[in-house]
Short mmCIF file of C-alpha atoms and ligand atoms in Angstrom, two decimals:
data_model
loop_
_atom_site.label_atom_id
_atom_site.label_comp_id
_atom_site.label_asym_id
_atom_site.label_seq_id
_atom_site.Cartn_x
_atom_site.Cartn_y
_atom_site.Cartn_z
CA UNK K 703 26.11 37.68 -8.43
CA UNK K 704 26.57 34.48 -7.48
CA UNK K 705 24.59 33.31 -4.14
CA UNK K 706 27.95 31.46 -3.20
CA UNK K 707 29.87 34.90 -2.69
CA UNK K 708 29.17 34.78 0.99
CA UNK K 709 31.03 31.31 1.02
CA UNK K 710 33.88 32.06 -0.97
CA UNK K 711 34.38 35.34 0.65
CA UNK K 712 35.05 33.45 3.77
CA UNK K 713 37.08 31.32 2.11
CA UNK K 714 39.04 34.49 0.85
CA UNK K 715 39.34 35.61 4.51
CA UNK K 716 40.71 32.15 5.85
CA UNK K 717 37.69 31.93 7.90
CA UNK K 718 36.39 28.53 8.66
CA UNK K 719 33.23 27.26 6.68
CA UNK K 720 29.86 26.16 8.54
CA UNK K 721 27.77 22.95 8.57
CA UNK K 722 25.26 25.25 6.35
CA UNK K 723 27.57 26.35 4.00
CA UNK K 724 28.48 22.93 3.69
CA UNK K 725 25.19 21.53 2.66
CA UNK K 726 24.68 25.31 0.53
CA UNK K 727 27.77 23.67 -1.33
CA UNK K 728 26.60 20.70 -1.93
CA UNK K 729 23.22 22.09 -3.29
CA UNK K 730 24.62 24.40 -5.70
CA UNK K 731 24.44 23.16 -9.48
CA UNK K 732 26.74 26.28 -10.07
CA UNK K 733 29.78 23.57 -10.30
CA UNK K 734 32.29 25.97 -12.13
CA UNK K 735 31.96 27.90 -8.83
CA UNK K 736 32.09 25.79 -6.26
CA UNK K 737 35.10 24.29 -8.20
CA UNK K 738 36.80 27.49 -8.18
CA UNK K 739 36.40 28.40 -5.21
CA UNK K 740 37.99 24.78 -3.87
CA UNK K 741 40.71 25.46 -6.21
CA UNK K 742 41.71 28.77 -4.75
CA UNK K 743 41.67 26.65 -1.12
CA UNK K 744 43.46 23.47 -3.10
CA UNK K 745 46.50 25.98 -4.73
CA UNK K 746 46.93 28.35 -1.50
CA UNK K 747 47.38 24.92 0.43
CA UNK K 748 49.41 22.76 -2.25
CA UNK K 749 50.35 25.20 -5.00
CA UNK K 750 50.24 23.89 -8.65
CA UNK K 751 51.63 20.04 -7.45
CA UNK K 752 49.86 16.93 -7.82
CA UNK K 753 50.95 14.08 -5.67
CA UNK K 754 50.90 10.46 -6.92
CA UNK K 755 52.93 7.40 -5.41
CA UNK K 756 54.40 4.08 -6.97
CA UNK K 757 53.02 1.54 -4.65
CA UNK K 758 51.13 -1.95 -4.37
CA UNK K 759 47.87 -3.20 -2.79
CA UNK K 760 47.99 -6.64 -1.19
CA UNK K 761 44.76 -7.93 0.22
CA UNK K 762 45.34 -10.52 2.20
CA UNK K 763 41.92 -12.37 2.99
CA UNK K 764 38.10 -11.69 1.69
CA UNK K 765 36.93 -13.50 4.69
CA UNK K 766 35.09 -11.08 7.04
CA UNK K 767 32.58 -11.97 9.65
CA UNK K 768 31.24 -8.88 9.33
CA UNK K 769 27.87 -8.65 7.20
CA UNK K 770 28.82 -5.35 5.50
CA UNK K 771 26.00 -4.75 2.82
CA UNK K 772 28.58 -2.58 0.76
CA UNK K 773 31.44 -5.47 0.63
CA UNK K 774 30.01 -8.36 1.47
CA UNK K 775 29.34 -10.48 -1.97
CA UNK K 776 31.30 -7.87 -3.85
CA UNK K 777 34.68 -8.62 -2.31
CA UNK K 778 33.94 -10.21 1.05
CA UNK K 779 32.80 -13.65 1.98
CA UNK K 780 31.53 -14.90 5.07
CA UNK K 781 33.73 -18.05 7.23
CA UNK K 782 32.84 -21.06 4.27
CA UNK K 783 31.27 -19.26 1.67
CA UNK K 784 32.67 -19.87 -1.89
CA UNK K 785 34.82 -17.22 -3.21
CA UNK K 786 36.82 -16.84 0.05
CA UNK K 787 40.66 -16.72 0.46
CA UNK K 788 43.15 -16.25 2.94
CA UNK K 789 47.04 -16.05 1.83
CA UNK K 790 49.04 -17.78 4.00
CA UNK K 791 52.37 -15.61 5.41
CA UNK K 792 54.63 -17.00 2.67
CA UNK K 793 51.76 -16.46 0.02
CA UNK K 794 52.14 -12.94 1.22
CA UNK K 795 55.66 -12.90 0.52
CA UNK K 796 55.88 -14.18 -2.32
CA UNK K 797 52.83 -12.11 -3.96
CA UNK K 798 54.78 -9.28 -2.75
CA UNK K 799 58.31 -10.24 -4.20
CA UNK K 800 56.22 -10.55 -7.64
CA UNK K 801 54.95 -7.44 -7.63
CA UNK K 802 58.15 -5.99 -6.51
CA UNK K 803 59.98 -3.26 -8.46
CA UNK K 804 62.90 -0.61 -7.45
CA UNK K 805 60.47 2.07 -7.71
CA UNK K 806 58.29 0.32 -5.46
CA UNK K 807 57.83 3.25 -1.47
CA UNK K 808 54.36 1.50 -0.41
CA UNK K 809 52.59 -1.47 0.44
CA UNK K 810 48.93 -0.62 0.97
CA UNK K 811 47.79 -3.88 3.07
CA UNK K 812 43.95 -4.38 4.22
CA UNK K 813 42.16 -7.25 4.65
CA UNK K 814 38.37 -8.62 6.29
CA UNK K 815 37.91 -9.81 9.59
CA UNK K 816 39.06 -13.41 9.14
CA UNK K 817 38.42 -15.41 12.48
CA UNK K 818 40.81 -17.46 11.54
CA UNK K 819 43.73 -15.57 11.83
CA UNK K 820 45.97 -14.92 14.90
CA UNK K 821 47.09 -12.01 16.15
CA UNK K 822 50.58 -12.88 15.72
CA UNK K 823 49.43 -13.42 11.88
CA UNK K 824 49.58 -10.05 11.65
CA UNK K 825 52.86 -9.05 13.15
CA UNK K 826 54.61 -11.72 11.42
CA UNK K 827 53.03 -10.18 8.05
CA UNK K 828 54.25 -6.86 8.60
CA UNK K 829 58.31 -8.20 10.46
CA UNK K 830 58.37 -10.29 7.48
CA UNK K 831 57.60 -7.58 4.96
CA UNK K 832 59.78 -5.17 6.57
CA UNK K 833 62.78 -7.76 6.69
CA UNK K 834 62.89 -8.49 3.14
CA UNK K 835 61.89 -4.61 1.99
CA UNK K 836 63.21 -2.66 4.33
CA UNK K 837 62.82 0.30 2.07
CA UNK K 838 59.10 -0.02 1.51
CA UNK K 839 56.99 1.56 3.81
CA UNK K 840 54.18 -0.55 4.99
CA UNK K 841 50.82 1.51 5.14
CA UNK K 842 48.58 -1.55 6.92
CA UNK K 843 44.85 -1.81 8.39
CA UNK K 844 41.97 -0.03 8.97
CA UNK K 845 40.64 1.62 12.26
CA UNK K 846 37.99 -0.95 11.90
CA UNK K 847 41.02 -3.96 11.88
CA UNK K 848 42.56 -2.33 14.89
CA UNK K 849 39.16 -2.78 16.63
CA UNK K 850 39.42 -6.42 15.65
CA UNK K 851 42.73 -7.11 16.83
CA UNK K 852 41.86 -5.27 20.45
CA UNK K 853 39.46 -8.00 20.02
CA UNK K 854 41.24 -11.13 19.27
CA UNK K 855 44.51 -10.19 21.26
CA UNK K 856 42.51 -9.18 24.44
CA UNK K 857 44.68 -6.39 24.49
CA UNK K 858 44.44 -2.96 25.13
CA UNK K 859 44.13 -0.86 22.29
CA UNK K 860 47.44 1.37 23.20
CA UNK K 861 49.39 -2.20 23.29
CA UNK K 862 47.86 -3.37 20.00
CA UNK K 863 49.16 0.32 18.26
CA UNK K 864 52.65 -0.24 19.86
CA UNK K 865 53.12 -3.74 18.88
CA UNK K 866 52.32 -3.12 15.36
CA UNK K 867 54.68 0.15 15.06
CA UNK K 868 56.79 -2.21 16.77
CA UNK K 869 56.62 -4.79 14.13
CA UNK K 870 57.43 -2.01 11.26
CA UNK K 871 53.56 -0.29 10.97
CA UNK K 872 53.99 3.09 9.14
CA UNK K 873 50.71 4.48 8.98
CA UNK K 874 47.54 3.66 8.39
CA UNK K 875 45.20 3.23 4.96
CA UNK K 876 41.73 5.58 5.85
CA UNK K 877 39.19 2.86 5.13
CA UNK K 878 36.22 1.83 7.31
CA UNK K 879 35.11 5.17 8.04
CA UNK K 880 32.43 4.79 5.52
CA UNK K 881 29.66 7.58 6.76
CA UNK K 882 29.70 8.43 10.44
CA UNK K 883 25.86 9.25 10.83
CA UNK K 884 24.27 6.35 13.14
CA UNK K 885 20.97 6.58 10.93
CA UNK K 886 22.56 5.87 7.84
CA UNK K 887 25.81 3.72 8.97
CA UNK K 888 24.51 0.19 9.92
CA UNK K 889 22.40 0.51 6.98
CA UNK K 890 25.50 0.07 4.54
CA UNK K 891 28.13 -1.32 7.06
CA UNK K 892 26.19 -3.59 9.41
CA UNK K 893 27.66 -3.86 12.82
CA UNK K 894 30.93 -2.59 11.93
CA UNK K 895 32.03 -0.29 14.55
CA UNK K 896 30.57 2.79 14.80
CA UNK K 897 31.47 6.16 13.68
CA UNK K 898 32.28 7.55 17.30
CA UNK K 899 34.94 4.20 17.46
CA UNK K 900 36.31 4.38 14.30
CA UNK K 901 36.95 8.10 15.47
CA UNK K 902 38.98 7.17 18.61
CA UNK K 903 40.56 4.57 17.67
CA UNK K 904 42.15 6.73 14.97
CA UNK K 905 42.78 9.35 17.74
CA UNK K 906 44.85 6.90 19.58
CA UNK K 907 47.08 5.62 16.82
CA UNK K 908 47.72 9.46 16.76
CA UNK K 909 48.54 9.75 19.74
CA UNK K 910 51.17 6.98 19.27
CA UNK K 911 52.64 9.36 16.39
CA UNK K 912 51.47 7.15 13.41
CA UNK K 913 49.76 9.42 10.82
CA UNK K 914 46.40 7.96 9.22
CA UNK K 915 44.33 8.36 6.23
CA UNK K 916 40.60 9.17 6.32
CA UNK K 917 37.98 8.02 3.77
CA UNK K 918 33.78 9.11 3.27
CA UNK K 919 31.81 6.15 1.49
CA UNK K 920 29.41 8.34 -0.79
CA UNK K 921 26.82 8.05 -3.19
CA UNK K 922 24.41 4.77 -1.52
CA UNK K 923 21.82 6.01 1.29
CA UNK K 924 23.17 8.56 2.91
CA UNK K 925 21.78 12.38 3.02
CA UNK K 926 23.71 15.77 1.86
CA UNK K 927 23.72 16.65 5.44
CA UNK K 928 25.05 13.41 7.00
CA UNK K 929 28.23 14.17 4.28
CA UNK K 930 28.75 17.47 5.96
CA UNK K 931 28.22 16.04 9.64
CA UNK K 932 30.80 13.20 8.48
CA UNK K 933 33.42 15.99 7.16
CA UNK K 934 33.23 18.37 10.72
CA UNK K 935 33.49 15.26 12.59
CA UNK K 936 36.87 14.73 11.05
CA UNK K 937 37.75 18.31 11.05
CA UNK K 938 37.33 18.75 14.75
CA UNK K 939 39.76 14.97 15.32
CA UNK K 940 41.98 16.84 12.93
CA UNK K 941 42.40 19.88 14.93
CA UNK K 942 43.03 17.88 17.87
CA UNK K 943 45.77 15.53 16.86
CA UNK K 944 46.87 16.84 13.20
CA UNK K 945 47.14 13.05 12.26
CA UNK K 946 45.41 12.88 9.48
CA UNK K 947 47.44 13.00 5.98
CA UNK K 948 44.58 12.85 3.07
CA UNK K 949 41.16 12.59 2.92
CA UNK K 950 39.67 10.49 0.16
CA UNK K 951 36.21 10.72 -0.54
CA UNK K 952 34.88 7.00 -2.34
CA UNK K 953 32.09 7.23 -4.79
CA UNK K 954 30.15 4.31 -4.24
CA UNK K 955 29.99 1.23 -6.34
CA UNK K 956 26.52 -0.72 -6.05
CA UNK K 957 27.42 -3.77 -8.61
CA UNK K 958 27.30 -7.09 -7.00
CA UNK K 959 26.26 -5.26 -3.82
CA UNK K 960 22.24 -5.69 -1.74
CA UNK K 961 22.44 -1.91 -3.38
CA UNK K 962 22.97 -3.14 -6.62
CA UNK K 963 19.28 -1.26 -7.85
CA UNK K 964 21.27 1.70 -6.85
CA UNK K 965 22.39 4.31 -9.62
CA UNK K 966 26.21 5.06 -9.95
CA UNK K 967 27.51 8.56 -8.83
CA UNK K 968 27.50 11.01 -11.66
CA UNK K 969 30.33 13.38 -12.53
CA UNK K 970 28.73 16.71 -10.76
CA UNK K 971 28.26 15.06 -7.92
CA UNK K 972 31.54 12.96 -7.82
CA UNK K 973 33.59 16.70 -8.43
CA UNK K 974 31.16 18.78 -6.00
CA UNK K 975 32.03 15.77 -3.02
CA UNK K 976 35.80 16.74 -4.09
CA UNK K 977 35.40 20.28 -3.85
CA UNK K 978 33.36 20.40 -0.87
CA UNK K 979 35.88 18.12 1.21
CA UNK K 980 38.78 20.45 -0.09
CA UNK K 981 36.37 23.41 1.55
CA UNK K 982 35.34 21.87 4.57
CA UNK K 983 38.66 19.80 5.92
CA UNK K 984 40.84 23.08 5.72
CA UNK K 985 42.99 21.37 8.03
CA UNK K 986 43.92 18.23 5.91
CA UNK K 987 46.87 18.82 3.82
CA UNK K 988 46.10 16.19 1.02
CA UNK K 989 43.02 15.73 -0.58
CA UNK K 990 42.76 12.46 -2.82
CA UNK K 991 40.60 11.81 -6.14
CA UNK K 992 41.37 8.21 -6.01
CA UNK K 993 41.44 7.37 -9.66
CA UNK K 994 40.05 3.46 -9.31
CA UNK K 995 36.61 5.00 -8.37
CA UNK K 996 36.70 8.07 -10.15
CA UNK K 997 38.09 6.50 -13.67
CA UNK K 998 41.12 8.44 -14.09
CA UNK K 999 39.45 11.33 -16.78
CA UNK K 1000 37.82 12.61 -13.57
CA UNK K 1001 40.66 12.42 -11.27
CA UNK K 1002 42.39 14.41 -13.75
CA UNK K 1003 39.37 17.03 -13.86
CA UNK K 1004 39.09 17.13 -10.10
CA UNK K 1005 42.83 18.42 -10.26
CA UNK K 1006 41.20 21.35 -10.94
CA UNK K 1007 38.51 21.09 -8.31
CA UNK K 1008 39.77 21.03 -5.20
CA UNK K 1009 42.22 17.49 -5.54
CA UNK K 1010 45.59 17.31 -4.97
CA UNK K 1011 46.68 13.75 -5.30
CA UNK K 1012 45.99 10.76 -7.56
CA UNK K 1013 46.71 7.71 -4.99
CA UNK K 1014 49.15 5.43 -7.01
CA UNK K 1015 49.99 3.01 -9.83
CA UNK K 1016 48.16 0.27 -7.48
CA UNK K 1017 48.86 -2.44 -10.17
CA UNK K 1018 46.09 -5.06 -8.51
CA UNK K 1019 42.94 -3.40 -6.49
CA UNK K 1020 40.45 -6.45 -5.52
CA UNK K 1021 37.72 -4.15 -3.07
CA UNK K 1022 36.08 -1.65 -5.02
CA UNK K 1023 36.48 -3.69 -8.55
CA UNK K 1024 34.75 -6.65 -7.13
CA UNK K 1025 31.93 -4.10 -6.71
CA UNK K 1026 32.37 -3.66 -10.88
CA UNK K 1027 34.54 0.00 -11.14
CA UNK K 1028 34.95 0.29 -14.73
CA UNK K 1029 38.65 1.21 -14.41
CA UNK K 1030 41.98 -0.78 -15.31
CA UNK K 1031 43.36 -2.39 -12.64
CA UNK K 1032 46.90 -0.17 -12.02
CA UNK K 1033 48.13 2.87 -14.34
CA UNK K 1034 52.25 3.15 -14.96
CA UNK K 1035 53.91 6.32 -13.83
CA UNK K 1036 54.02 7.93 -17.26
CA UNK K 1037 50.38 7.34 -17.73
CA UNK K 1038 49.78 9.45 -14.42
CA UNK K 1039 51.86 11.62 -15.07
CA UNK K 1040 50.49 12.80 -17.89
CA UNK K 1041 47.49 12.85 -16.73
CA UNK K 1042 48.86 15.83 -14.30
CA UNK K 1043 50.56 17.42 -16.73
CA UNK K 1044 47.59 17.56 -19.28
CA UNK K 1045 45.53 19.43 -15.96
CA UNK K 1046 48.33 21.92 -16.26
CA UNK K 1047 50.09 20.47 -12.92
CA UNK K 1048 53.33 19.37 -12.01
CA UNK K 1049 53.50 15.91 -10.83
CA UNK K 1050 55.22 14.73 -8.30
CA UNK K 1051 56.40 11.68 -7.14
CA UNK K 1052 55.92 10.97 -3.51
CA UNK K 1053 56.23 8.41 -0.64
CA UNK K 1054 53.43 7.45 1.84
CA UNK K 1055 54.54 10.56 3.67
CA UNK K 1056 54.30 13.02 1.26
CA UNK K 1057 58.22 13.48 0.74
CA UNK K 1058 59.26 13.91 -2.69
CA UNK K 1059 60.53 10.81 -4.91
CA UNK K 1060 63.87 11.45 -6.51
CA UNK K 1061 64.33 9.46 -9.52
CA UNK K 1062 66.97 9.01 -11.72
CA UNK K 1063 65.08 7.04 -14.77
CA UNK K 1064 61.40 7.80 -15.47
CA UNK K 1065 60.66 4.36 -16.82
CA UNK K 1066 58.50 2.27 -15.22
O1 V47 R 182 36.73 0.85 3.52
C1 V47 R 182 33.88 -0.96 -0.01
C2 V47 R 182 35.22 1.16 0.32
C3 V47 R 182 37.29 1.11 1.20
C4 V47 R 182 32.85 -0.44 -1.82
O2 V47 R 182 44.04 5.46 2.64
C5 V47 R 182 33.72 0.59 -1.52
O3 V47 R 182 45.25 5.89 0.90
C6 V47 R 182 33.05 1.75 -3.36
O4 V47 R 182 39.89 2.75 2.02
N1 V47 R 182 32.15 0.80 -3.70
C7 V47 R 182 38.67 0.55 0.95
N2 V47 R 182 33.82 1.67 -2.26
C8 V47 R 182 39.49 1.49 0.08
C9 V47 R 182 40.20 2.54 0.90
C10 V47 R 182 41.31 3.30 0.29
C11 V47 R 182 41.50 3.30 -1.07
C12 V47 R 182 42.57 4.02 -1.60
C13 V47 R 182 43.45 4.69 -0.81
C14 V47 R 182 43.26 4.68 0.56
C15 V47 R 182 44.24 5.38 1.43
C16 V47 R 182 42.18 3.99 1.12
O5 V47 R 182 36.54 0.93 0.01
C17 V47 R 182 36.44 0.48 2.23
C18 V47 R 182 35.07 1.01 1.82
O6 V47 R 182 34.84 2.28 2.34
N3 V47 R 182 34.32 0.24 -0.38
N4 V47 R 182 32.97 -1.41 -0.89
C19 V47 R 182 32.03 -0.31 -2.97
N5 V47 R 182 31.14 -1.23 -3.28
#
């Protein structure tokens, strides 16, 4: 008998998993368990399909005042340090016209805190995306960039969401969450803002009827427990405002980092942090094993472990390979799809939202 019968019993009985069973989960070494049990959650919740999208990162600046000791070196640089870059709106543009295809649904734009921006940089970015692909949907900035532009704009936060939805926002990208728990948070992310503001700033773009993303920065300092803590905070904004989408849980990447002495994840822990999220956020409809991290031969086990959605064919990623991820920089569609299919799922094909794709050639 396994000691994790209590847990998936609950589980069986669609009753709502503690903070202890959370860490319990996360203790186990009986992985084939705790994986099956996230899979019976993952195929009640999403059946046998596995979500992927076609879509494009564009970062537009490294430069970031804030002195993040995950980012900063890796991908950021501070105002005047070598390294730095800042596209300028028609680099944007253009960048974006190259990597433009007809299967293109998503541009996934972030970017650091660059003091030299306006606010109106960042309106202008998304009008002029919008105007020349009005088909694209433009999934743009972080809570922790909203926070930022409250700043610069001297604008209520409320005025801020509207003007962006305004200028063609469609919903948000779930970075900057990092971990939640004040011990461990400056620690990795400086004085970003804290977890209780990344929290209510997402609860307002909510409110304004623009769904968001959520992410958990895992595998550097932070303790079993402050995972689970970081998880039921995001349950309980979920069951308030049911704006979250996916939750994608980011294995660390020390390389180039103050952390670089730091070991990479390992593949138990990598698919027990998939499995557990699938357990504990039984309110999030989408739970993503974001290949670029993972390498895709994991994302494609965690299919099986609770994971319901590869993230997309990316093409360029810049923050977590300038912290050295192994993987290629973009997959095509056929090479995720197989990747599904050999997990024994169906893929599909899906836009930001999570509506299916129809295609008429499966080329590119
Ligand atoms: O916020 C930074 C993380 C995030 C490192 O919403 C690092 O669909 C690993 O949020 N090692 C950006 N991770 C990526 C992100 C994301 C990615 C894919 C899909 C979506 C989505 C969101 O990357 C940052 C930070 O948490 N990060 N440095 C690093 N060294």
């Amino acid at each position: 008998m396994s000691d994790l019968n209590t847990i998936r019993g609950k589980v069986d009985r669609k009753e709502r998993l503690s903070f202890e069973d959370g860490v319990k989960l996360f203790r186990s070494n009986d992985i084939v368990e705790v994986g099956r049990i996230a899979n019976r959650l993952r195929e009640r919740i999403n059946g046998n399909n596995a979500y992927y999208n076609v879509n494009r990162h564009i970062n537009y600046t490294n430069v970031c005042v804030i002195d993040c000791q995950l980012c900063q070196g890796a991908y950021a640089r501070k105002p005047g340090e070598d390294g730095g870059y800042t596209m300028q709106l028609d680099q944007v543009f253009r960048f974006a016209e190259q990597e433009y295809t007809d299967s293109l649904t998503e541009f996934h734009i972030v970017g650091g805190l660059n003091p030299a921006l306006p606010y109106q940089y960042y309106l202008d970015l998304l009008r002029g995306l919008r105007e020349r692909f009005p088909l694209v949907h433009l999934k743009a900035f972080t809570m922790v960039e909203f926070d930022f532009f409250v700043k610069i704009a001297r604008q209520p936060l409320e005025s801020i969401i509207a003007d962006l939805k305004e200028a063609g926002l469609g919903s948000c990208p779930g970075g900057g969450a990092e971990i939640f728990a004040e011990r461990a948070r400056p620690l990795i992310a400086g004085h970003k803002i804290s977890g209780a503001r990344w929290l209510e700033v997402a609860r307002a773009v909510h409110k304004a009827g623009i769904r968001t993303n959520a992410t958990m920065l895992y595998g550097h300092i932070e303790t079993l427990e402050e995972r689970v803590d970081h998880l039921i905070r995001l349950r309980e904004l979920q069951d308030e405002t049911g704006g979250f989408n996916c939750f994608i849980p980011l294995a660390f990447h020390p390389e180039h980092t103050v952390y670089a002495h730091l070991p990479t994840t390992t593949g138990m822990d990598d698919l027990k942090t998939i499995a557990v999220s699938r357990l504990m956020l039984d309110n999030f409809p989408h739970i993503k094993a974001y290949w670029v991290t993972l390498t895709p031969s994991l994302a494609q086990v965690a299919l099986r472990f609770g994971a319901d959605d590869l993230d997309g064919t990316i093409i360029e990623e810049r923050i977590i390979h300038g912290a050295g991820t192994p993987t290629g920089l973009g997959m095509t569609r056929p090479q995720i799809e197989k990747l599904i299919r050999d997990a024994g799922r169906t893929p599909i094909e899906r836009d930001t939202l999570y509506t299916p794709v129809q295609r008429v050639s499966q080329l590119v």
